[in-house]
Amino acid sequence: MTQIQEVSLDEIRHLVSERAMTGETMLLNMGPQHPSTHGVLRLLLELDGETVVNCIPDIGFLHTGIEKNMESKTYQKAEVMTDRMDYMNTVGNNFTYCLAVEKLVGLDVPPRAQAIRVILAELTRIQSHLVWLGTAALDVAAMSVFLYCFREREQILDIMELVSGQRMMTTYIRPGGVWRDVPVEFEAAVRDFLKIIPKRIDEYEALLSKNPLFLDRCLGIGVISGEEAINRGLTGATLRASGPDYDLRKFAPYSGYEQYDFDVPTRTEGDVYARYLVRMEEMRQSIRIIEQAMAKLPLGPVRSNNYKFVPPPRSEIGTSMEALIHHFKLWTEGFNPPKGAVYAATESPRGELGCFLESDGGPKPYRVHFRTPSFDNLQVLPRLSQGHFVADLVAIIGSIDIVLGDIDR
Amino acid sequence: MGVEQKLGNMGVVTVKLEELVNWSRTNAMWPMLFGLACCAIEMMSAQSANHDMSRFGMELMRASPRQSDLMIVAGRVTRKMAPVLRRLYDQMPDPKWVIAMGDCASCGGVFNNYAVVQGVDEVVPVDVYVAGCPPRPEALIHGIVTLHEKVRGEKFKDWA
Amino acid sequence: MSEVLQGYQQKLVKAFKAETSEFAGEVTVLVPAEKIIEAARMIRDEFGFDFLVCITAVDYWPEEKPRFHVAYVFRSLSQGLTLQVRAPIPGINPSLASIESVYQNANWQEREVYDMFGIQFEGHSDLRRILMPADWQGHPQRKDYPLGYEEPQYTFNFDDIAARKPAPKE
């Protein structure tokens, strides 16, 4: 286990150019411990001077075996694992998994729970974009943006803590609804946040959008056309910066997204700067969605009352024998969905996050697979970085917004 | 700071060498910029404006192990990452300390499976374990302060 | 199910003797493994499914014939349709044609399936392990591969486990 495994040049001969064999170009290792690879990503770079000839990503340093581990737990218990997958989009992971489970067993979610889910998912999107903005700006040497972004992010985490008791790994969204109703302070906390955030986003744009140093690093770097982006499986802001307006919230609305009025920002340039602009605009659209959802947050239950699959409320357990039996059955044995396979997807801050879930009729999922956006988005990095400088490579990695937990699972 | 007032204008401080060295070590402990998973985000939060780890002499995260004293293992360590982690530890100059941040680094956490090392103490010696999944920035700072206490109590004769 | 999708389904059944099934509003087409590349071409060029969402596999061990199902999810951005295709393959020397030449992002997806299930993809440009270390033994997500459960340390067995747990050099 203490051996670092060596790869001979022959094994990767088909990935590098002829010139690497003669030693004309240099092979350089970048990562897994590197400040601007956003985690434990390893890149093998073939360099001609300062120019990237080839870039070979090596992933898996954070492969946690989440899919296999989920297969050994019941449907409810497995959900805890999904949080840890894409750790910038914890609510979104629960959301995707719950949509898949609900599709599998055919559960209906009450409207209040749907609205709460949307609010939290959009808050998570803003939170994730703030971290992306801070770190991506740090990569191109803008230090102060990082400190500002984390200041606002703390406020979102406080809201998460208010509703669920945890800052990041909330597991608040459960199959059939949400864990419990939001506390009374929730509305005021979200409104406070909505009051300050638009001004703050303008502030960040004032710091970066017309900053000549930032523009020099971003304009015309890592360009990809819309058609190629689709064929290479890009999703999210990385795709929308190249033209196609593919957003699952519009394409296949889930959880009541069709009720809200929002735009899908797109650009056509397809470079690092376009991706930056699209994400900044996405934050504004998320604010619009949260405002609408807060305005018409319906009253009512927050969990489905199908007690075959959803645990009954604690208050009923003391008085109802039936509720006690359901509770006992659900937490000891779990529930048995029908045999079959489903695919459910949500729009995560990085793109299409899908859950492929197969059941064999037992209480544990037979097969869980997550289609993660960063996995496909990173795949395009060799193509984007060819011919650019090493310093531009760092800007490109920042712009496609990878999360290593999302890639390796 | 404050020392001048206590000593008057004499300009001389008498102190045991052991204490002086330990004091200076605690107040300029440079952590390595090394994030693995979820805990790394909370480590970044601890660095940011609200929690401000620089109060403890830690504003400088070094990206190179050669320049750092403290390794914060922030996140799950996988079988593929473990040799890399050990090499990074070997590259750090003495004296060096390790904080296992979070449940996964301490004991494997919720992931008891083929891919995850069940506690980073199988790979490197750990000084302080911080519990939580992920620990709050305050918990991390508490871990660091605990480490400072440990360093202050280190003895001359134990230095290798 | 939309009529357009039904039409595509009928075409696949006619062309490849495929079997179809429907569950929770999703259409799955079971295509013979040796025809997968023709099917993928037909799905992209004729039906206009321009986006490969994901490739994964399901292991039905100890069932042997077929042991694996390789599952593909295709999507058409212009028509708003999603189609699942499955290719059954046996457990001994599992192999399948690569669809990397049709959809470029199949490259890493197929590498992941190879890494996790040991399914060979013929004609793949770079079939190496992707997530596990290159010298790893076995394919972790097969059902006959153990999860690798380690005994947790409690107070009553703390010393026993601490004695056999690997400890690092200082």
XYZ file of C-alpha atoms in Angstrom:
739
model
C 0.000 0.000 0.000
C 2.953 2.306 0.436
C 4.095 1.662 -3.110
C 3.482 4.389 -5.642
C 2.706 2.571 -8.794
C 4.843 3.330 -11.785
C 3.639 3.372 -15.371
C 6.111 2.825 -18.165
C 6.109 5.043 -21.210
C 5.124 2.090 -23.394
C 1.763 1.781 -21.672
C 0.745 5.295 -22.624
C 2.454 5.356 -26.012
C -0.875 5.702 -27.822
C -1.755 8.821 -25.848
C 1.332 10.946 -26.401
C 2.852 12.251 -29.599
C 5.848 10.756 -31.384
C 8.048 13.535 -30.108
C 7.647 12.402 -26.498
C 9.437 9.150 -27.348
C 12.548 10.913 -28.539
C 12.515 13.284 -25.590
C 11.840 16.334 -27.700
C 8.786 17.181 -25.631
C 8.676 16.902 -21.875
C 6.308 14.815 -19.777
C 5.310 16.616 -16.605
C 3.229 15.374 -13.740
C 0.682 17.798 -12.281
C -1.099 16.653 -9.159
C -2.629 14.788 -7.336
C -1.556 17.352 -4.766
C -1.636 20.641 -6.599
C -3.312 23.878 -5.496
C -5.181 24.516 -8.730
C -6.483 21.102 -9.719
C -9.420 21.561 -7.304
C -8.806 18.364 -5.423
C -6.940 15.197 -6.166
C -6.846 15.280 -9.937
C -3.658 14.124 -11.592
C -2.736 15.361 -15.038
C 0.073 13.998 -17.121
C 1.126 16.832 -19.391
C 3.176 16.585 -22.527
C 4.785 19.973 -22.933
C 6.585 21.618 -25.780
C 8.208 24.433 -23.887
C 5.298 26.152 -22.225
C 2.658 24.805 -24.613
C 0.472 21.814 -23.822
C 0.737 19.193 -26.557
C -1.243 16.498 -24.791
C -2.985 16.268 -21.472
C -3.844 12.895 -19.963
C -6.107 13.123 -16.896
C -5.731 10.406 -14.276
C -8.693 10.219 -11.926
C -9.841 7.850 -9.210
C -7.832 9.230 -6.292
C -11.124 9.867 -4.535
C -12.969 6.737 -5.663
C -14.980 5.897 -2.566
C -17.021 2.922 -3.729
C -20.266 4.732 -2.989
C -22.245 2.834 -5.641
C -21.208 -0.560 -4.299
C -21.679 0.501 -0.698
C -25.221 1.714 -1.399
C -26.129 -1.728 -2.715
C -25.557 -3.153 0.779
C -27.917 -0.741 2.539
C -31.666 -0.268 2.471
C -33.139 2.509 0.337
C -33.427 4.986 3.200
C -30.022 4.292 4.692
C -28.267 4.452 1.336
C -29.316 8.058 0.955
C -26.744 9.217 3.491
C -24.006 8.157 1.086
C -25.271 10.335 -1.743
C -24.484 13.519 0.186
C -20.798 12.752 0.161
C -20.662 12.263 -3.578
C -20.701 15.751 -5.034
C -19.911 17.681 -1.898
C -20.720 21.080 -3.382
C -24.230 19.989 -4.309
C -25.295 17.886 -1.348
C -28.987 18.778 -1.520
C -29.022 18.100 -5.255
C -27.625 14.604 -4.754
C -30.366 13.729 -2.271
C -32.843 15.272 -4.643
C -31.754 13.113 -7.584
C -31.707 9.938 -5.543
C -35.133 10.656 -4.047
C -36.602 11.379 -7.478
C -35.306 8.009 -8.647
C -36.752 6.195 -5.627
C -40.070 8.008 -6.019
C -40.192 7.070 -9.689
C -39.428 3.474 -8.803
C -42.192 3.066 -6.234
C -44.582 5.667 -7.673
C -44.748 8.103 -4.757
C -46.423 11.491 -4.937
C -44.758 14.419 -3.232
C -46.964 17.106 -1.629
C -46.678 20.599 -3.181
C -45.152 22.195 -0.093
C -42.340 19.655 -0.043
C -41.756 20.247 -3.753
C -41.447 23.996 -3.224
C -39.068 23.541 -0.276
C -36.973 21.205 -2.400
C -36.751 23.779 -5.173
C -35.751 26.563 -2.761
C -33.035 24.483 -1.172
C -31.769 23.175 -4.513
C -31.466 26.716 -5.855
C -29.751 27.934 -2.695
C -27.302 25.079 -3.132
C -26.736 26.132 -6.722
C -25.843 29.660 -5.612
C -23.607 28.257 -2.897
C -21.823 25.991 -5.339
C -21.361 28.783 -7.871
C -19.954 31.028 -5.147
C -17.307 28.447 -4.298
C -16.594 27.982 -7.986
C -16.256 31.752 -8.454
C -13.944 32.072 -5.473
C -11.647 29.227 -6.458
C -11.688 29.893 -10.198
C -10.810 33.528 -9.565
C -8.081 32.389 -7.202
C -6.654 30.267 -10.013
C -6.261 33.338 -12.185
C -4.774 35.230 -9.232
C -7.727 37.268 -7.947
C -7.477 36.660 -4.227
C -10.084 38.965 -2.745
C -13.056 37.410 -4.601
C -12.465 34.193 -2.681
C -12.890 35.925 0.671
C -16.047 37.739 -0.435
C -17.635 34.601 -1.887
C -17.112 32.594 1.258
C -18.671 35.349 3.299
C -21.967 34.999 1.404
C -21.716 31.243 1.344
C -21.711 31.134 5.142
C -25.142 32.707 5.088
C -26.515 29.930 2.870
C -24.923 27.316 5.093
C -26.632 28.922 8.069
C -29.982 28.460 6.316
C -29.099 24.806 5.659
C -28.222 24.381 9.296
C -31.479 26.011 10.305
C -33.597 23.537 8.372
C -31.600 20.364 8.822
C -29.084 20.752 11.652
C -26.057 20.240 9.419
C -24.140 22.750 7.360
C -23.215 20.624 4.373
C -24.405 17.009 4.567
C -28.050 17.735 5.157
C -29.896 14.537 4.044
C -32.944 16.761 4.412
C -34.750 15.643 1.277
C -36.133 12.135 1.827
C -38.056 9.774 -0.464
C -41.635 11.024 -0.417
C -40.962 14.564 0.784
C -38.588 16.207 3.193
C -37.479 15.246 6.695
C -39.685 17.769 8.558
C -41.269 21.132 7.928
C -39.018 24.170 7.777
C -38.759 26.150 11.037
C -40.568 29.498 11.370
C -37.305 31.449 11.065
C -36.691 29.976 7.626
C -38.657 32.567 5.694
C -36.961 35.536 7.331
C -33.524 33.976 6.844
C -34.094 33.393 3.126
C -35.539 36.880 2.648
C -32.543 38.426 4.395
C -30.281 36.521 2.091
C -32.249 37.516 -1.006
C -32.021 41.141 0.032
C -28.229 41.262 0.021
C -27.165 38.753 -2.624
C -28.084 40.651 -5.855
C -25.941 43.595 -4.802
C -23.096 41.287 -3.919
C -23.216 39.558 -7.298
C -22.976 42.989 -8.941
C -19.965 43.628 -6.737
C -18.183 40.497 -7.932
C -18.937 41.368 -11.516
C -17.491 44.834 -10.929
C -14.329 43.160 -9.658
C -13.942 40.716 -12.538
C -16.063 41.227 -15.660
C -14.160 44.176 -17.100
C -10.910 43.631 -15.265
C -8.219 43.600 -18.007
C -6.074 41.101 -16.100
C -9.011 38.721 -15.832
C -10.016 39.224 -19.465
C -6.487 38.464 -20.660
C -6.590 35.125 -18.915
C -10.085 34.161 -20.072
C -10.955 35.482 -23.539
C -10.560 32.958 -26.324
C -9.179 30.229 -24.047
C -10.479 26.666 -24.263
C -13.017 27.180 -27.038
C -15.439 24.392 -27.968
C -18.315 24.524 -30.446
C -21.873 23.681 -29.495
C -22.162 20.659 -31.761
C -18.950 19.114 -30.513
C -19.918 19.849 -26.932
C -23.110 17.801 -27.304
C -21.311 14.921 -28.961
C -18.764 14.913 -26.140
C -21.521 14.776 -23.537
C -20.984 18.163 -21.912
C -23.805 19.466 -19.761
C -24.493 22.407 -17.518
C -22.947 25.836 -17.866
C -20.007 24.358 -19.767
C -22.398 23.312 -22.531
C -24.596 26.403 -22.394
C -21.597 28.697 -22.850
C -21.227 27.114 -26.308
C -24.771 27.708 -27.502
C -27.227 24.852 -26.762
C -29.817 25.822 -24.150
C -30.078 22.356 -22.652
C -31.205 22.672 -19.049
C -33.112 19.830 -17.394
C -35.241 22.287 -15.456
C -36.766 23.336 -18.795
C -36.157 20.174 -20.823
C -37.892 17.775 -18.434
C -39.246 19.802 -15.503
C -39.278 17.997 -12.166
C -40.593 18.998 -8.765
C -42.704 21.836 -10.126
C -40.028 23.790 -11.996
C -42.563 24.406 -14.757
C -44.444 26.833 -12.460
C -41.532 29.208 -12.186
C -40.595 31.836 -14.684
C -36.868 31.894 -15.361
C -34.448 32.089 -18.275
C -31.682 29.737 -19.276
C -28.667 31.937 -19.959
C -26.569 30.954 -22.949
C -23.559 32.343 -24.824
C -22.080 31.339 -28.137
C -18.357 31.985 -27.651
C -17.700 28.753 -25.741
C -14.555 30.038 -24.025
C -13.588 30.451 -20.371
C -15.072 33.936 -20.200
C -18.421 32.780 -21.638
C -18.640 30.070 -18.977
C -17.973 32.681 -16.343
C -20.744 34.934 -17.665
C -23.243 32.075 -17.903
C -22.657 31.040 -14.291
C -22.960 34.604 -13.031
C -26.291 34.935 -14.836
C -27.419 31.552 -13.513
C -27.025 32.829 -9.969
C -29.379 35.717 -10.784
C -31.915 33.310 -12.287
C -31.711 31.135 -9.182
C -32.568 34.182 -7.104
C -35.615 34.735 -9.316
C -36.754 31.149 -8.790
C -36.304 31.364 -5.016
C -38.260 34.621 -4.893
C -41.184 33.091 -6.798
C -41.116 29.911 -4.747
C -41.049 31.871 -1.494
C -43.948 34.038 -2.640
C -46.235 31.078 -3.262
C -44.926 28.572 -0.749
C -48.067 26.467 -0.243
C -49.204 25.227 3.143
C -49.840 21.581 3.896
C -48.002 18.358 4.649
C -44.342 17.938 3.730
C -44.333 14.153 3.415
C -46.392 11.726 1.456
C -48.888 9.806 3.584
C -48.178 6.496 1.867
C -46.851 4.830 5.009
C -45.754 1.756 3.127
C -42.762 3.757 1.915
C -42.618 6.900 4.041
C -42.225 6.802 7.834
C -45.259 8.201 9.704
C -44.761 11.354 11.807
C -43.368 10.852 15.311
C -46.506 12.297 16.879
C -48.627 9.466 15.468
C -46.403 6.700 16.788
C -47.509 7.294 20.349
C -51.211 6.984 19.565
C -51.564 4.730 16.534
C -50.648 1.057 16.549
C -50.566 1.008 12.760
C -48.115 3.899 12.623
C -45.847 2.103 15.080
C -45.842 -1.032 12.932
C -45.044 0.959 9.795
C -42.250 2.772 11.584
C -40.798 -0.480 12.885
C -41.012 -2.207 9.506
C -39.462 0.722 7.651
C -36.461 1.121 9.919
C -35.691 -2.548 10.420
C -36.514 -4.119 7.090
C -37.025 -1.250 4.673
C -39.543 -1.235 1.850
C -39.773 -3.424 -1.225
C -40.218 -1.525 -4.479
C -41.363 -3.360 -7.629
C -38.829 -4.957 -9.949
C -37.491 -2.633 -12.608
C -34.983 0.035 -13.538
C -35.426 3.794 -13.708
C -33.296 6.764 -14.647
C -34.020 10.111 -12.984
C -32.011 13.275 -13.454
C -31.770 16.791 -12.091
C -29.857 19.850 -13.159
C -26.975 20.113 -10.722
C -24.777 23.244 -10.647
C -22.396 21.389 -12.925
C -24.843 19.785 -15.335
C -26.980 16.697 -15.614
C -26.798 14.606 -12.472
C -28.605 11.357 -13.093
C -29.366 8.352 -10.970
C -29.751 4.940 -12.563
C -31.533 2.759 -10.051
C -32.430 -0.890 -10.475
C -34.512 -2.875 -8.038
C -34.830 -6.645 -7.778
C -37.878 -6.422 -5.548
C -35.904 -6.556 -2.312
C -35.338 -3.889 0.328
C -31.895 -2.953 -0.979
C -31.135 -1.333 -4.328
C -29.788 -3.940 -6.738
C -27.759 -1.485 -8.745
C -27.173 2.226 -8.255
C -25.218 4.229 -10.737
C -24.777 7.963 -10.800
C -24.275 9.740 -14.069
C -22.225 12.635 -12.832
C -21.728 15.832 -14.803
C -18.083 16.445 -13.881
C -17.080 13.003 -15.156
C -18.167 13.849 -18.674
C -17.132 17.475 -18.451
C -13.584 16.618 -17.430
C -13.307 14.204 -20.326
C -13.140 17.150 -22.686
C -10.151 18.744 -20.916
C -7.484 17.239 -23.225
C -9.346 18.632 -26.220
C -9.776 22.081 -24.630
C -6.224 22.485 -23.413
C -4.332 21.479 -26.565
C -2.130 24.280 -27.804
C -2.617 26.486 -24.774
C -0.090 27.467 -22.114
C 0.097 25.634 -18.796
C -1.219 28.747 -17.072
C -4.281 28.659 -19.355
C -4.835 25.020 -18.475
C -5.376 26.130 -14.890
C -7.973 28.661 -16.038
C -9.717 25.972 -18.125
C -9.893 23.533 -15.202
C -11.382 26.323 -13.138
C -13.933 27.171 -15.818
C -15.361 23.667 -16.247
C -15.985 23.604 -12.493
C -15.047 20.057 -11.601
C -15.612 18.489 -8.218
C -13.480 15.431 -7.705
C -15.994 13.744 -5.450
C -18.442 14.020 -8.302
C -16.036 12.469 -10.797
C -14.765 9.553 -8.753
C -17.753 8.759 -6.553
C 2.423 42.371 22.023
C 1.828 43.331 25.567
C 5.241 42.037 26.506
C 6.721 45.565 26.707
C 4.178 46.637 29.256
C 4.842 43.640 31.414
C 8.611 43.978 31.351
C 8.935 47.736 31.635
C 11.805 49.161 29.593
C 14.423 46.565 30.338
C 14.217 44.948 26.880
C 15.359 41.583 28.181
C 13.235 38.475 28.395
C 14.342 35.384 30.200
C 12.673 32.167 29.176
C 13.470 28.501 28.935
C 14.711 27.556 25.453
C 12.212 24.709 25.330
C 9.327 27.048 25.926
C 10.602 29.640 23.473
C 11.003 27.095 20.691
C 7.621 25.542 21.362
C 5.992 28.956 21.502
C 7.450 29.969 18.176
C 6.434 26.657 16.619
C 2.838 27.023 17.639
C 2.489 30.553 16.356
C 3.919 30.023 12.920
C 2.630 26.610 11.991
C 2.199 26.449 8.262
C -0.409 23.951 7.088
C -0.086 22.232 3.774
C -2.652 23.212 1.148
C -3.955 19.724 0.704
C -7.646 19.003 0.358
C -9.081 15.592 -0.418
C -12.861 15.750 -0.238
C -15.768 17.436 1.542
C -13.706 18.441 4.579
C -11.443 20.487 2.318
C -14.357 22.833 1.674
C -14.812 23.329 5.406
C -11.063 23.855 5.682
C -11.408 26.605 3.089
C -14.267 28.049 5.141
C -11.999 28.071 8.168
C -9.496 30.073 6.117
C -12.083 32.546 4.904
C -13.269 35.811 6.391
C -15.836 34.521 8.890
C -13.614 32.098 10.742
C -10.188 33.508 9.899
C -7.646 30.861 10.795
C -4.858 33.426 10.475
C -5.577 34.404 14.063
C -3.541 31.308 14.924
C -0.620 32.128 12.678
C -1.982 29.964 9.873
C -2.848 32.382 7.105
C -0.155 30.887 4.944
C -1.183 27.595 3.332
C 1.819 26.196 1.549
C 1.222 24.153 -1.566
C 4.585 22.445 -1.253
C 5.137 19.848 1.475
C 8.744 21.005 1.765
C 7.619 24.288 3.274
C 4.947 23.099 5.660
C 4.830 21.791 9.223
C 1.275 20.613 9.508
C -0.646 18.215 7.326
C -4.409 18.479 7.640
C -5.806 15.307 6.095
C -9.149 16.731 5.053
C -11.324 13.988 3.666
C -11.453 10.291 2.835
C -8.188 8.613 1.938
C -8.557 5.959 -0.721
C -6.294 3.025 -1.452
C -5.101 4.825 -4.568
C -4.330 8.012 -2.646
C -2.670 6.422 0.394
C 0.826 5.962 -1.129
C 0.726 9.530 -2.410
C -0.256 10.767 1.036
C 2.621 8.858 2.625
C 5.085 10.312 0.126
C 3.857 13.825 0.865
C 4.321 13.150 4.564
C 7.842 11.876 3.974
C 8.657 15.020 2.034
C 7.724 17.312 4.899
C 10.666 18.478 7.011
C 10.788 17.706 10.747
C 9.168 18.664 13.075
C 5.822 17.797 11.508
C 2.344 17.130 12.771
C -0.787 15.562 11.313
C -4.413 16.383 11.974
C -6.975 13.828 10.790
C -9.914 16.042 9.933
C -13.322 14.422 9.786
C -14.692 10.954 10.347
C -13.383 9.451 7.118
C -9.797 10.421 7.815
C -10.093 9.350 11.457
C -11.728 5.937 11.061
C -13.213 5.489 7.607
C -16.495 7.142 8.531
C -19.569 5.808 6.747
C -17.452 4.194 4.055
C -16.495 0.751 5.220
C -15.604 -0.723 1.856
C -12.892 -1.853 -0.521
C -11.786 1.591 -1.641
C -11.358 3.617 1.532
C -8.505 3.313 4.038
C -10.081 2.794 7.456
C -8.402 5.700 9.155
C -5.388 7.622 7.947
C -3.500 6.452 11.051
C -2.768 3.280 9.085
C -0.591 5.358 6.778
C 0.811 8.297 8.754
C 1.056 8.940 12.519
C -1.748 11.232 13.634
C -1.567 13.791 16.458
C -5.105 15.116 16.645
C -8.390 13.616 15.429
C -11.257 15.985 14.663
C -14.714 14.393 14.627
C -17.593 15.449 12.411
C -18.848 14.776 8.914
C -17.610 17.293 7.955
C -16.408 19.066 11.115
C -17.468 22.679 11.388
C -14.683 25.240 10.934
C -14.902 25.876 14.677
C -14.219 22.194 15.310
C -11.164 22.330 13.077
C -9.904 25.404 14.915
C -10.463 23.563 18.185
C -8.381 20.715 16.818
C -5.607 23.124 15.936
C -5.674 24.717 19.377
C -5.501 21.230 20.886
C -2.456 20.550 18.755
C -0.898 23.788 19.985
C -1.354 22.578 23.545
C 0.347 19.347 22.654
C 3.250 21.152 20.996
C 3.683 23.451 23.998
C 4.130 20.421 26.215
C 6.828 18.803 24.055
C 10.102 18.083 25.866
C 13.686 18.691 24.784
C 14.670 15.113 25.395
C 11.931 13.796 23.079
C 13.194 15.753 20.095
C 14.865 13.381 17.756
C -45.292 6.937 -24.063
C -45.162 9.210 -27.053
C -46.016 7.896 -30.502
C -42.675 8.967 -31.913
C -40.834 6.881 -29.358
C -43.150 3.972 -30.079
C -42.228 4.242 -33.745
C -38.508 4.132 -32.955
C -39.077 1.170 -30.722
C -40.859 -0.703 -33.518
C -38.014 0.063 -35.912
C -35.437 -1.299 -33.466
C -37.521 -4.430 -32.941
C -37.757 -4.968 -36.685
C -34.110 -4.275 -37.456
C -32.413 -6.169 -34.612
C -35.056 -8.596 -33.284
C -34.971 -6.537 -30.112
C -37.231 -7.022 -27.111
C -38.870 -4.073 -25.452
C -40.292 -3.411 -22.033
C -41.778 -0.478 -20.226
C -41.497 0.421 -16.562
C -42.472 3.626 -14.758
C -42.964 5.392 -18.084
C -39.504 4.513 -19.374
C -38.858 2.476 -22.479
C -36.095 -0.106 -22.468
C -35.012 -1.914 -25.608
C -33.007 -5.115 -25.329
C -30.670 -5.245 -28.319
C -28.459 -8.283 -29.100
C -24.899 -7.519 -28.006
C -23.292 -8.101 -31.399
C -25.575 -5.504 -33.021
C -24.950 -2.718 -30.506
C -22.832 -0.546 -32.754
C -25.358 -0.674 -35.623
C -28.105 0.091 -33.148
C -26.190 3.081 -31.778
C -25.649 4.396 -35.334
C -29.330 3.994 -36.103
C -30.316 5.719 -32.873
C -28.074 8.684 -33.531
C -28.372 9.173 -37.295
C -31.901 7.996 -38.030
C -33.720 8.829 -34.817
C -31.722 11.947 -33.938
C -30.682 10.981 -30.411
C -27.609 13.193 -30.331
C -26.674 12.871 -26.671
C -25.342 9.833 -24.827
C -26.304 10.267 -21.191
C -24.649 7.311 -19.568
C -23.340 3.808 -19.940
C -23.406 1.428 -17.049
C -23.719 -2.274 -16.386
C -25.793 -4.491 -14.147
C -24.440 -7.789 -12.848
C -26.974 -10.615 -12.445
C -24.558 -13.063 -10.837
C -24.961 -16.058 -10.276
C -27.065 -16.008 -13.446
C -24.598 -16.855 -16.235
C -26.394 -16.476 -19.556
C -26.584 -13.550 -19.718
C -24.675 -12.439 -16.643
C -24.326 -8.753 -17.450
C -26.583 -6.174 -18.970
C -24.776 -3.147 -20.350
C -27.278 -0.293 -20.128
C -27.164 2.811 -22.325
C -29.289 5.907 -21.887
C -29.716 8.057 -25.008
C -31.378 11.405 -25.236
C -32.605 13.568 -28.057
C -32.265 17.229 -27.177
C -34.415 18.459 -30.074
C -37.295 16.002 -29.598
C -37.149 15.794 -25.820
C -37.036 11.981 -25.688
C -35.086 9.516 -23.596
C -34.439 5.915 -24.595
C -32.798 3.119 -22.641
C -31.012 0.382 -24.512
C -29.596 -2.763 -22.981
C -27.209 -5.354 -24.336
C -27.083 -8.727 -22.538
C -23.687 -10.452 -22.462
C -22.496 -13.749 -20.948
C -20.277 -14.039 -17.871
C -17.372 -15.865 -19.524
C -15.069 -13.493 -21.411
C -17.595 -10.663 -21.445
C -16.978 -8.366 -24.367
C -18.863 -5.893 -26.467
C -18.169 -3.523 -29.341
C -17.250 -0.004 -28.293
C -19.552 2.793 -29.401
C -16.826 5.391 -28.956
C -16.787 6.020 -32.707
C -20.463 7.053 -32.551
C -20.595 9.003 -29.287
C -17.263 10.440 -28.162
C -18.045 10.586 -24.472
C -18.462 6.806 -24.444
C -14.684 6.718 -24.029
C -14.513 7.269 -20.279
C -17.915 5.749 -19.632
C -16.778 2.461 -21.167
C -13.487 2.634 -19.315
C -15.431 2.894 -16.089
C -17.565 -0.131 -16.965
C -14.398 -2.039 -17.865
C -12.791 -1.052 -14.575
C -15.790 -1.880 -12.419
C -17.139 -4.987 -14.218
C -14.294 -6.287 -16.352
C -16.246 -6.056 -19.588
C -13.946 -5.757 -22.602
C -14.870 -3.142 -25.182
C -13.535 -4.083 -28.589
C -12.238 -1.256 -30.705
C -11.845 1.091 -27.753
C -8.949 3.497 -28.199
C -7.676 3.504 -24.622
C -9.023 0.669 -22.493
C -7.196 1.063 -19.177
C -8.434 1.151 -15.618
C -9.798 4.564 -14.799
C -10.840 4.705 -11.140
C -8.921 1.915 -9.448
C -5.102 1.719 -9.409
C -3.685 -0.016 -12.501
C -2.412 -2.986 -10.478
C -5.734 -3.636 -8.695
C -6.966 -7.228 -8.611
C -10.561 -7.929 -9.593
C -13.467 -5.732 -10.621
C -15.124 -4.151 -7.566
C -18.725 -3.748 -8.658
C -19.256 -7.348 -9.682
C -21.653 -9.044 -7.329
C -19.161 -11.789 -6.455
C -16.587 -9.209 -5.361
C -16.777 -8.630 -1.593
C -17.566 -5.174 -0.304
C -14.434 -5.307 1.834
C -16.092 -4.815 5.164
C -13.704 -4.200 8.043
C -14.727 -4.819 11.627
C -15.407 -1.586 13.491
C -13.497 -0.887 16.702
C -15.644 -0.714 19.841
C -14.483 -0.531 23.454
C -14.790 -4.297 23.971
C -12.628 -5.254 20.992
C -10.463 -2.155 20.733
C -7.204 -3.803 21.775
C -7.649 -6.889 19.573
C -8.118 -4.821 16.462
C -5.473 -2.252 17.377
C -2.972 -5.114 17.636
C -3.519 -6.243 14.047
C -4.196 -2.886 12.436
C -1.298 -1.684 10.287
C 0.624 1.111 11.968
C 2.826 3.584 10.134
C 6.481 4.341 10.670
C 7.144 7.657 12.404
